[in-house]
Tab-separated table of C-alpha atoms in Angstrom:
chain	number	residue	atom	x	y	z
A	30	MET	CA	9.069	18.898	46.245
A	31	VAL	CA	12.859	19.102	45.807
A	32	ALA	CA	14.728	19.779	49.058
A	33	ALA	CA	17.171	22.664	48.841
A	34	ASN	CA	20.733	21.865	49.898
A	35	TRP	CA	21.227	24.575	52.514
A	36	LYS	CA	23.115	24.773	55.791
A	37	THR	CA	21.168	26.264	58.639
A	38	CYS	CA	22.093	29.893	59.117
A	39	PRO	CA	22.892	30.561	62.792
A	40	ARG	CA	21.132	33.433	64.412
A	41	PRO	CA	23.520	36.358	65.025
A	42	PRO	CA	24.162	37.205	68.663
A	43	LYS	CA	22.085	39.907	70.209
A	44	GLY	CA	23.301	43.388	69.605
A	45	THR	CA	25.144	42.549	66.367
A	46	ALA	CA	22.298	43.123	63.946
A	47	GLY	CA	23.144	45.846	61.470
A	48	ALA	CA	26.822	45.778	62.420
A	49	GLY	CA	29.183	47.200	59.882
A	50	ALA	CA	32.788	46.433	59.180
A	51	GLY	CA	34.655	44.230	61.555
A	52	GLN	CA	31.780	41.833	62.062
A	53	PRO	CA	32.299	38.141	61.250
A	54	THR	CA	31.452	36.975	57.719
A	55	PRO	CA	28.108	35.145	57.607
A	56	PRO	CA	28.291	31.409	56.928
A	57	LEU	CA	28.372	30.298	53.294
A	58	ARG	CA	26.033	27.939	51.464
A	59	ASP	CA	27.081	24.320	51.112
A	60	ASP	CA	26.079	24.079	47.432
A	61	GLY	CA	29.442	25.238	46.066
A	62	THR	CA	28.273	28.674	44.995
A	63	GLY	CA	30.038	30.467	47.798
A	64	GLY	CA	27.117	32.845	48.389
A	65	PRO	CA	25.798	33.736	51.863
A	66	CYS	CA	23.051	31.739	53.480
A	67	SER	CA	19.512	32.915	52.892
A	68	PRO	CA	16.567	31.968	55.055
A	69	GLU	CA	14.467	31.429	51.958
A	70	ALA	CA	14.670	28.035	50.240
A	71	GLU	CA	15.226	27.881	46.484
A	72	GLN	CA	11.970	27.378	44.610
A	73	PRO	CA	11.925	23.943	42.865
A	74	GLN	CA	11.191	23.838	39.146
A	75	SER	CA	7.847	22.395	38.065
A	76	PRO	CA	8.134	18.863	36.589
A	77	CYS	CA	5.359	19.627	34.080
A	78	PRO	CA	6.512	20.660	30.588
A	79	PRO	CA	5.398	24.029	29.281
A	80	GLU	CA	2.048	24.118	27.572
A	81	ARG	CA	2.113	23.805	23.773
A	82	VAL	CA	0.419	26.731	22.137
A	83	LEU	CA	-1.338	25.968	18.860
A	84	THR	CA	-0.803	28.528	16.166
A	85	PRO	CA	-2.376	28.724	12.703
A	86	SER	CA	0.888	27.512	11.179
A	87	SER	CA	0.828	24.335	13.319
A	88	VAL	CA	-2.886	23.648	12.892
A	89	ALA	CA	-2.979	24.042	9.116
A	90	PRO	CA	-0.739	21.036	8.252
A	91	ALA	CA	-2.715	18.767	10.602
A	92	ALA	CA	-6.000	19.899	9.099
A	93	HIS	CA	-4.619	19.365	5.606
A	94	ALA	CA	-3.439	15.842	6.504
A	95	ALA	CA	-6.848	14.977	7.929
A	96	HIS	CA	-8.492	16.247	4.760
A	97	THR	CA	-6.247	14.241	2.448
A	98	ALA	CA	-6.665	11.047	4.525
A	99	LEU	CA	-10.374	10.719	3.769
A	100	PRO	CA	-11.386	7.161	2.771
A	101	SER	CA	-11.808	6.365	-0.908
A	102	THR	CA	-15.335	6.591	-2.287
A	103	ASP	CA	-14.673	3.970	-4.987
A	104	PRO	CA	-17.039	0.976	-4.663
A	105	PRO	CA	-15.357	-2.253	-3.538
A	106	LEU	CA	-14.617	-4.920	-6.134
A	107	HIS	CA	-17.042	-7.808	-6.440
A	108	PRO	CA	-15.486	-11.048	-5.133
A	109	ALA	CA	-15.513	-12.638	-8.608
A	110	GLU	CA	-13.775	-9.611	-10.127
A	111	ALA	CA	-11.248	-9.434	-7.300
A	112	PHE	CA	-10.529	-13.155	-7.683
A	113	LEU	CA	-9.833	-12.965	-11.428
A	114	ARG	CA	-7.667	-9.875	-10.984
A	115	GLY	CA	-5.695	-11.635	-8.275
A	116	VAL	CA	-5.096	-14.633	-10.562
A	117	LEU	CA	-3.841	-12.433	-13.408
A	118	GLU	CA	-1.650	-10.302	-11.146
A	119	GLY	CA	-0.113	-13.456	-9.726
A	120	LEU	CA	0.762	-14.747	-13.197
A	121	LEU	CA	1.967	-11.534	-14.837
A	122	PRO	CA	4.472	-9.005	-13.483
A	123	GLU	CA	3.236	-5.415	-13.301
A	124	SER	CA	5.793	-4.350	-15.899
A	125	GLU	CA	4.407	-6.646	-18.612
A	126	ALA	CA	0.774	-5.599	-19.035
A	127	SER	CA	-1.917	-3.218	-17.875
A	128	LEU	CA	-4.799	-5.357	-16.607
A	129	THR	CA	-8.527	-4.726	-16.850
A	130	VAL	CA	-11.105	-7.100	-15.358
A	131	ALA	CA	-14.859	-6.861	-15.887
A	132	VAL	CA	-17.614	-9.177	-14.657
A	133	ALA	CA	-21.076	-8.765	-16.176
A	134	PRO	CA	-24.040	-8.436	-13.796
A	135	ASP	CA	-25.430	-11.775	-15.002
A	136	ALA	CA	-22.226	-13.512	-13.851
A	137	LEU	CA	-21.920	-12.056	-10.370
A	138	ASP	CA	-23.539	-15.082	-8.704
A	139	LEU	CA	-21.584	-17.769	-10.540
A	140	PRO	CA	-20.682	-20.919	-8.576
A	141	VAL	CA	-17.269	-21.395	-7.029
A	142	ALA	CA	-16.596	-24.317	-9.384
A	143	THR	CA	-16.802	-21.923	-12.342
A	144	LEU	CA	-14.268	-19.571	-10.757
A	145	PHE	CA	-11.955	-22.542	-10.259
A	146	PHE	CA	-12.431	-23.507	-13.923
A	147	CYS	CA	-11.568	-19.961	-15.042
A	148	SER	CA	-8.513	-19.884	-12.791
A	149	GLN	CA	-7.168	-23.167	-14.189
A	150	ALA	CA	-7.797	-22.040	-17.765
A	151	LEU	CA	-5.919	-18.766	-17.199
A	152	HIS	CA	-3.014	-20.644	-15.644
A	153	ARG	CA	-2.701	-22.925	-18.669
A	154	LEU	CA	-3.059	-20.079	-21.151
A	155	LEU	CA	-0.513	-17.762	-19.577
A	156	ALA	CA	1.882	-20.630	-18.862
A	157	SER	CA	2.175	-21.118	-22.626
A	158	LEU	CA	3.577	-17.615	-23.150
A	159	GLU	CA	7.136	-17.082	-24.207
A	160	PRO	CA	9.370	-14.683	-22.247
A	161	ALA	CA	8.974	-11.071	-23.306
A	162	ALA	CA	10.930	-10.909	-26.555
A	163	ALA	CA	13.628	-8.277	-26.892
A	164	LEU	CA	12.360	-7.405	-30.370
A	165	CYS	CA	9.116	-6.130	-28.818
A	166	ARG	CA	10.992	-3.576	-26.713
A	167	HIS	CA	12.634	-0.818	-28.659
A	168	PRO	CA	15.186	1.592	-27.143
A	169	GLY	CA	12.811	4.564	-27.351
A	170	ASP	CA	9.827	2.766	-25.799
A	171	ALA	CA	10.772	3.232	-22.139
A	172	GLY	CA	7.948	5.723	-21.604
A	173	ALA	CA	5.456	4.004	-23.920
A	174	PRO	CA	2.227	2.635	-22.384
A	175	LEU	CA	2.159	-1.028	-21.411
A	176	PRO	CA	0.254	-3.559	-23.529
A	177	THR	CA	-3.337	-3.945	-22.367
A	178	LEU	CA	-4.872	-7.257	-21.368
A	179	THR	CA	-8.609	-7.402	-20.662
A	180	ALA	CA	-10.503	-10.253	-18.995
A	181	ARG	CA	-14.298	-10.344	-19.231
A	182	LEU	CA	-16.665	-12.850	-17.646
A	183	ARG	CA	-20.327	-13.121	-18.612
A	184	ALA	CA	-23.137	-15.659	-18.616
A	185	HIS	CA	-23.436	-17.800	-21.761
A	186	SER	CA	-26.388	-20.068	-21.034
A	187	ILE	CA	-27.909	-21.825	-18.045
A	188	GLY	CA	-25.019	-22.987	-15.896
A	189	ARG	CA	-22.362	-21.953	-18.437
A	190	TYR	CA	-20.174	-18.870	-18.626
A	191	THR	CA	-17.841	-17.236	-21.117
A	192	LEU	CA	-14.379	-16.020	-20.149
A	193	THR	CA	-12.704	-13.779	-22.719
A	194	LEU	CA	-9.068	-12.731	-22.540
A	195	ALA	CA	-8.164	-10.152	-25.182
A	196	ASP	CA	-5.248	-7.817	-25.814
A	197	ASP	CA	-4.819	-4.539	-27.681
A	198	GLY	CA	-2.858	-6.117	-30.525
A	199	GLN	CA	0.482	-5.961	-28.700
A	200	PHE	CA	0.592	-8.462	-25.836
A	201	PHE	CA	0.016	-11.798	-27.606
A	202	ARG	CA	1.939	-10.646	-30.669
A	203	CYS	CA	5.107	-10.613	-28.563
A	204	ARG	CA	4.319	-13.331	-26.029
A	205	LEU	CA	2.569	-15.863	-28.281
A	206	PRO	CA	3.530	-15.084	-31.886
A	207	GLY	CA	1.593	-16.967	-34.551
A	208	ALA	CA	-1.009	-18.054	-32.003
A	209	SER	CA	-3.116	-21.031	-33.101
A	210	LEU	CA	-5.138	-23.591	-31.181
A	211	ASP	CA	-3.127	-26.288	-32.971
A	212	MET	CA	0.213	-25.128	-31.597
A	213	GLU	CA	1.901	-27.340	-29.045
A	214	ALA	CA	2.155	-24.596	-26.422
A	215	LEU	CA	-1.657	-24.420	-26.186
A	216	THR	CA	-2.250	-28.184	-25.972
A	217	PRO	CA	-2.615	-28.171	-22.133
A	218	LEU	CA	-5.232	-25.404	-22.324
A	219	VAL	CA	-7.258	-27.003	-25.125
A	220	GLY	CA	-7.161	-30.436	-23.476
A	221	PHE	CA	-8.264	-29.003	-20.111
A	222	VAL	CA	-11.268	-27.164	-21.598
A	223	LEU	CA	-12.463	-30.036	-23.810
A	224	LYS	CA	-12.128	-32.578	-20.990
A	225	ARG	CA	-14.660	-30.537	-18.994
A	226	GLN	CA	-17.173	-30.355	-21.845
A	227	GLY	CA	-16.224	-26.776	-22.627
A	228	SER	CA	-15.198	-25.051	-25.829
A	229	ILE	CA	-12.499	-22.600	-26.831
A	230	ARG	CA	-12.198	-20.170	-29.708
A	231	LEU	CA	-9.308	-17.982	-30.850
A	232	ALA	CA	-9.967	-14.769	-32.759
A	233	ARG	CA	-7.141	-12.884	-34.419
A	234	GLY	CA	-7.242	-9.527	-36.140
A	235	ARG	CA	-6.255	-6.113	-34.868
A	236	SER	CA	-6.270	-7.823	-31.485
A	237	THR	CA	-6.025	-11.393	-30.233
A	238	ALA	CA	-8.808	-12.838	-28.084
A	239	PHE	CA	-9.306	-16.213	-26.435
A	240	GLU	CA	-12.931	-17.115	-25.684
A	241	ILE	CA	-13.398	-19.993	-23.270
A	242	ILE	CA	-16.863	-21.382	-22.526
A	243	GLY	CA	-17.476	-23.756	-19.674
């Protein structure tokens, strides 16, 4: 409780109660207000804050936020798919290509050594790319969709898998014009695959696709 800052009011002498004019002025309070003393102490304020009343307008936003924060129902990525996507995202900026990664059911249980092989092959392939050429970006293409790059992994035979990296006809045309397995830029990739008893094929048409088997 908070103690009130009062001076004790002296009892009036007998026979003076109810006296009118000419009687002495009662003592004043010592709290600076100048008012007369009162025998009743000032009631202290409660330290508790006022209760918060919920109204429909305050409940609705909270309910809406809880509804929109529901967890995603999309199935989680398989580790092999997440690994390949992570490799590609680490090698290519988001502004250069729209990535799609697919792993066939028959390749979901591939050994770790195969994932390492695929990672090294992708590093050597994408390291051979030239910087995005200015001639591939026209002034009116700011809102145009990004080139698409798709990686697919599937089983080829017992203990061997096929990794395909294909575009939509736009990506390799700008980043690796005139692509050929004989070009010097692809020598590290070809040498890496052949040294590990693998094979590589390049298909060109409406799109460009590298098929690596190992």
